[in-house]
Coordinates of C-alpha atoms and ligand atoms in Angstrom, one line a residue:
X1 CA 4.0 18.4 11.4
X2 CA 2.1 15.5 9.6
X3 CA 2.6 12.3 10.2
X4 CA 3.4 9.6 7.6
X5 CA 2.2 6.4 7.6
X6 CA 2.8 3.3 5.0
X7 CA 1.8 -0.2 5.3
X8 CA 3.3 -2.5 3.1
X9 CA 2.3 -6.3 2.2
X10 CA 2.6 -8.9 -0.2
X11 CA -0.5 -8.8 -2.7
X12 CA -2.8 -11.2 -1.3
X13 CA -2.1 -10.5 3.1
X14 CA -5.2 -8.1 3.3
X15 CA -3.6 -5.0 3.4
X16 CA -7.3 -3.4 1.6
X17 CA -9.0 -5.5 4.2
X18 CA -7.6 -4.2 6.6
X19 CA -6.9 -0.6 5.6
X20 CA -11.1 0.0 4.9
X21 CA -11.4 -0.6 8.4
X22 CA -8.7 1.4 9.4
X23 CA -10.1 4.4 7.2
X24 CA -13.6 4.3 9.4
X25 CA -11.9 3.6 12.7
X26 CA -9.5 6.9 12.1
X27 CA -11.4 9.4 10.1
X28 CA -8.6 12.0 10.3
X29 CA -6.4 9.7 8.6
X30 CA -6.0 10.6 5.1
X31 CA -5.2 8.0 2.7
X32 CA -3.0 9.1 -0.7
X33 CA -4.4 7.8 -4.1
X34 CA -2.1 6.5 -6.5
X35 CA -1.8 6.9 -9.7
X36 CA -1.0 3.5 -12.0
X37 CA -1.5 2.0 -15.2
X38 CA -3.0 -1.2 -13.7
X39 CA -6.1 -1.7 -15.3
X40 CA -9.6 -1.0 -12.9
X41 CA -10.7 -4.3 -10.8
X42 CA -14.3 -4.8 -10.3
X43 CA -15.8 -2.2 -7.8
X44 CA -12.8 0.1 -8.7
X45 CA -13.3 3.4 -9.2
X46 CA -11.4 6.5 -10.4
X47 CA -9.9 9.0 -7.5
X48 CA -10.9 6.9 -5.1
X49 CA -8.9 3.3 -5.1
X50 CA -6.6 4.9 -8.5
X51 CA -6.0 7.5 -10.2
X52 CA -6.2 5.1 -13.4
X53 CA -4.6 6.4 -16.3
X54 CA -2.4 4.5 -19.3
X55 CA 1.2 4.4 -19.5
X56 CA 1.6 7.5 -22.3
X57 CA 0.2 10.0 -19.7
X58 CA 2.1 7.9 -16.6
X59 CA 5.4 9.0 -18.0
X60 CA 4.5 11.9 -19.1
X61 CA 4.0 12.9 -15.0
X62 CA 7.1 11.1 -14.1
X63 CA 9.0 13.0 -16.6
X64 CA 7.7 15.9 -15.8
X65 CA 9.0 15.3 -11.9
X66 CA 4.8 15.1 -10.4
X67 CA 5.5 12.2 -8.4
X68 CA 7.6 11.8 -5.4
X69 CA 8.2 8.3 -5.6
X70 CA 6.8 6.2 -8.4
X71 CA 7.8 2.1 -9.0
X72 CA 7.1 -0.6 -11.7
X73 CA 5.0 -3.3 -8.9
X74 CA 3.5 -6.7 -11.0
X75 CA 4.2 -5.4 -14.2
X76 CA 2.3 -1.8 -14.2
X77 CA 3.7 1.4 -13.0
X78 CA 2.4 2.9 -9.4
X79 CA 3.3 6.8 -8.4
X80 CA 2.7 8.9 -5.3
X81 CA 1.7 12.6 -6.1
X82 CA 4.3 14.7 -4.5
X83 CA 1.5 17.8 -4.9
X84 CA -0.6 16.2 -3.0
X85 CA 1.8 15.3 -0.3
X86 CA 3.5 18.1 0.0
X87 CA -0.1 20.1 0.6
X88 CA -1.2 17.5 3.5
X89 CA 1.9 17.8 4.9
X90 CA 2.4 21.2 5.3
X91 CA -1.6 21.2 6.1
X92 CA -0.4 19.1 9.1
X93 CA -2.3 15.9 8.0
X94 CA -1.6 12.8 9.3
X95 CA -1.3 10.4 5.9
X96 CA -2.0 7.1 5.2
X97 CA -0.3 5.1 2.1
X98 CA -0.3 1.7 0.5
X99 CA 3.0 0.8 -1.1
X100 CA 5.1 -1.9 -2.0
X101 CA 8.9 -2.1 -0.2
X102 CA 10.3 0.0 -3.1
X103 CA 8.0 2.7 -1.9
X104 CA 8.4 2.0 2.1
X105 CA 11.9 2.5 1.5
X106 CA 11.4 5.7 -0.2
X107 CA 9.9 7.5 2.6
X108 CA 12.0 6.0 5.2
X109 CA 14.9 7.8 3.6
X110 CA 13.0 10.8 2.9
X111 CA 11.1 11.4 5.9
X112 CA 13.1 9.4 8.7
X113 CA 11.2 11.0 11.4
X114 CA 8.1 11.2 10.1
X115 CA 7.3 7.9 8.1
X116 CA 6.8 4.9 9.8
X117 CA 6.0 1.9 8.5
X118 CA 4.0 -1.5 8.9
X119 CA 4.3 -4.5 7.4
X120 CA 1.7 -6.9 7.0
X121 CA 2.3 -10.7 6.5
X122 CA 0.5 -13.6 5.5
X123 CA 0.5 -17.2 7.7
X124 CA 2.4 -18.9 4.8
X125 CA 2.8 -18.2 1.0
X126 CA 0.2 -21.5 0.4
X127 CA -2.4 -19.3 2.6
X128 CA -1.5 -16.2 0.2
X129 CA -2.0 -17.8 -2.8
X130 CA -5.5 -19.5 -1.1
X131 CA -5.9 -15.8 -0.5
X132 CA -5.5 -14.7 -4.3
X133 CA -7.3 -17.1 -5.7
X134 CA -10.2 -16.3 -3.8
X135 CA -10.4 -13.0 -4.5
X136 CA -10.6 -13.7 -8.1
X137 CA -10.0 -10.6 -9.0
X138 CA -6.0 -11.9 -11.1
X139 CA -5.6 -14.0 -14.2
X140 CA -3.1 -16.9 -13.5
X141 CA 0.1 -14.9 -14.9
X142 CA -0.6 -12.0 -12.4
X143 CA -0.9 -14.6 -9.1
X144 CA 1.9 -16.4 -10.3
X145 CA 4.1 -13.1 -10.6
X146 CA 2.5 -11.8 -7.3
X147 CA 3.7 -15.6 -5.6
X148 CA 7.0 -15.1 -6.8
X149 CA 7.6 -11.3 -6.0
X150 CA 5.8 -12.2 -2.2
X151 CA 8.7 -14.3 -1.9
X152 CA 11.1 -11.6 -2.4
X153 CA 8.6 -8.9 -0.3
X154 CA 8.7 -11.4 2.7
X155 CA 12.1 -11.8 3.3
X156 CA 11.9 -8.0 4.1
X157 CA 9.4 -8.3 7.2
X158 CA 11.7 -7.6 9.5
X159 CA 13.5 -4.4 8.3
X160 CA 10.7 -1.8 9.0
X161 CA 9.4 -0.3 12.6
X162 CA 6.4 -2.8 12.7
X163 CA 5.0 -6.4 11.5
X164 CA 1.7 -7.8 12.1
X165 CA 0.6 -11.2 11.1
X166 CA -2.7 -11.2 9.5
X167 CA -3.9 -14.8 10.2
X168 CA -7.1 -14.0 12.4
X169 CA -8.4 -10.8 10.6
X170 CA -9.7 -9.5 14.1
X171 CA -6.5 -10.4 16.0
X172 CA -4.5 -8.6 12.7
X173 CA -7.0 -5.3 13.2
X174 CA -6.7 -4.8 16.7
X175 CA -3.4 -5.0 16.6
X176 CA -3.3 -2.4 13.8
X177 CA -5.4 -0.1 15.8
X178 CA -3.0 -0.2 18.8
X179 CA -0.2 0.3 16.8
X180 CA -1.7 3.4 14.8
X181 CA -3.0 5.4 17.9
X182 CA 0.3 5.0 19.0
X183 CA 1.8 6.6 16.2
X184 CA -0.9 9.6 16.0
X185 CA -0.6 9.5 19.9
X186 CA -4.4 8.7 20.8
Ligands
ADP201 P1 -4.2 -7.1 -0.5 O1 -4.9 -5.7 -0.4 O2 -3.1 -7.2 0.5 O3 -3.8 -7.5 -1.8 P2 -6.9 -8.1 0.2 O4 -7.3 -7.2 1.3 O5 -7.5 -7.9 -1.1 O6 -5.3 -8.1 0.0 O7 -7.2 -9.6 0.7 C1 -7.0 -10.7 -0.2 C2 -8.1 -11.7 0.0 O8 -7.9 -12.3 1.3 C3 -9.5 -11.0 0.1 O9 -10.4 -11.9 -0.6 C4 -9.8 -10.9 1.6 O10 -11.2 -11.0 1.8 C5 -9.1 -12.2 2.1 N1 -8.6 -12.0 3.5 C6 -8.0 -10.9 4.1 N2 -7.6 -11.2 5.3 C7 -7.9 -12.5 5.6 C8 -7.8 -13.4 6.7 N3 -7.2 -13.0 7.9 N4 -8.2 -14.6 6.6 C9 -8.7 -15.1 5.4 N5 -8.9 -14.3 4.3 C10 -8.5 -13.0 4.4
5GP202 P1 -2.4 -3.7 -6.5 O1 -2.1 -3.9 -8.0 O2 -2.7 -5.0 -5.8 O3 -3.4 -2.6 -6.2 O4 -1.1 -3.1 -5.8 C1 0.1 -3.8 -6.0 C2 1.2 -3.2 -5.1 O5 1.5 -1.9 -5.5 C3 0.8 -3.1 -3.6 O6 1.9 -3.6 -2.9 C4 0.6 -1.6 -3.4 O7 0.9 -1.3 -2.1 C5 1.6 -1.0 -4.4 N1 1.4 0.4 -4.7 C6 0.2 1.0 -4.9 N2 0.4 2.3 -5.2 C7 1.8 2.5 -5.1 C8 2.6 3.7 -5.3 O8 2.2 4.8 -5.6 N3 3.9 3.5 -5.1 C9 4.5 2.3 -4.8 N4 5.8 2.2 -4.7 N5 3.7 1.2 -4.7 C10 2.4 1.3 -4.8

């Protein structure tokens, strides 16, 4: 059987960072692409970061029951495919997935055994907003939403099976690497 991995972080704690290195350092991880309404960041591309598509044909897939979990995060809608789930799973893939606490919580209930997931923190909420700014990639409504729903996300750190502070981005990988090859047993 599969396994099911989900990390989880406030916008801003280098959970992307991170995860690209991840993605080269376990090949046979495979990583589920969301599908949301959020409009494409620079260096974004289709099927590979999103599945980008606007909010008439978002509900239209939710209605219709094609996603197994699916949450409104910052304002757009995000949804897992269950199809494509469902096919790695019974395929016997082990499965990465980036999702807010909404979605961590999901597959904890759903997949108890299965799912386990890591949470990723900042140093402080000034560092994450040093972070976001940085990146440039948010007008200042979308940090200032993604500041105030960290808050929220943060106070959760503790509830899931793992929680790594990313201050030193080295320290924060290696420590992601032990804890993943303990989970796929390597
Ligand atoms: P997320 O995916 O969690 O929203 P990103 O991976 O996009 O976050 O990281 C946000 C910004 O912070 C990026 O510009 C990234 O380069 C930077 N960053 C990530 N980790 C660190 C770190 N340990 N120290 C300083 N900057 C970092
Ligand atoms: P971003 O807009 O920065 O790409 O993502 C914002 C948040 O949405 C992140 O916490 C990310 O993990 C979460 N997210 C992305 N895809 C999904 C999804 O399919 N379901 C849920 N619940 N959250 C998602």
């Amino acid at each position: 059987m599969g396994k099911i991995i989900v990390i989880v972080a406030p916008s801003g704690s280098g959970k992307s960072t991170l995860l690209t290195k991840i993605k080269n350092k376990f090949p046979e991880l495979c990583e589920s692409v969301s599908y949301t309404t959020r409009s494409k960041r620079p260096g974004e591309e289709h099927g590979k970061h999103y599945f980008f598509i606007n909010q008439k044909e978002f509900l239209k897939m939710r209605n219709s029951g094609e996603f197994l979990e699916w949450a409104l995060v910052h304002g757009d809608y995000k949804g897992t495919s269950k199809k494509f789930v469902q096919e790695q799973l019974d395929l016997g893939t082990p499965l990465i997935f980036d999702l807010d606490v909404q979605g961590a919580d999901f597959f904890k209930q759903a997949f108890p055994k299965l799912a386990k997931v890591i949470f990723i923190s900042p140093p402080s909420l000034t560092e994450l907003e040093k972070r976001l700014r940085n990146r440039k990639t948010e007008s200042e409504e979308s940090i200032q939403l993604r500041l105030r729903n960290a808050r929220e996300e943060l106070g959760r750190m503790n509830d899931y099976d793992y929680n790594i502070l990313n201050d030193d981005i080295d320290k924060a990988y290696d420590e992601l690497v032990r804890i993943i090859s303990d989970i796929l047993e390597r």
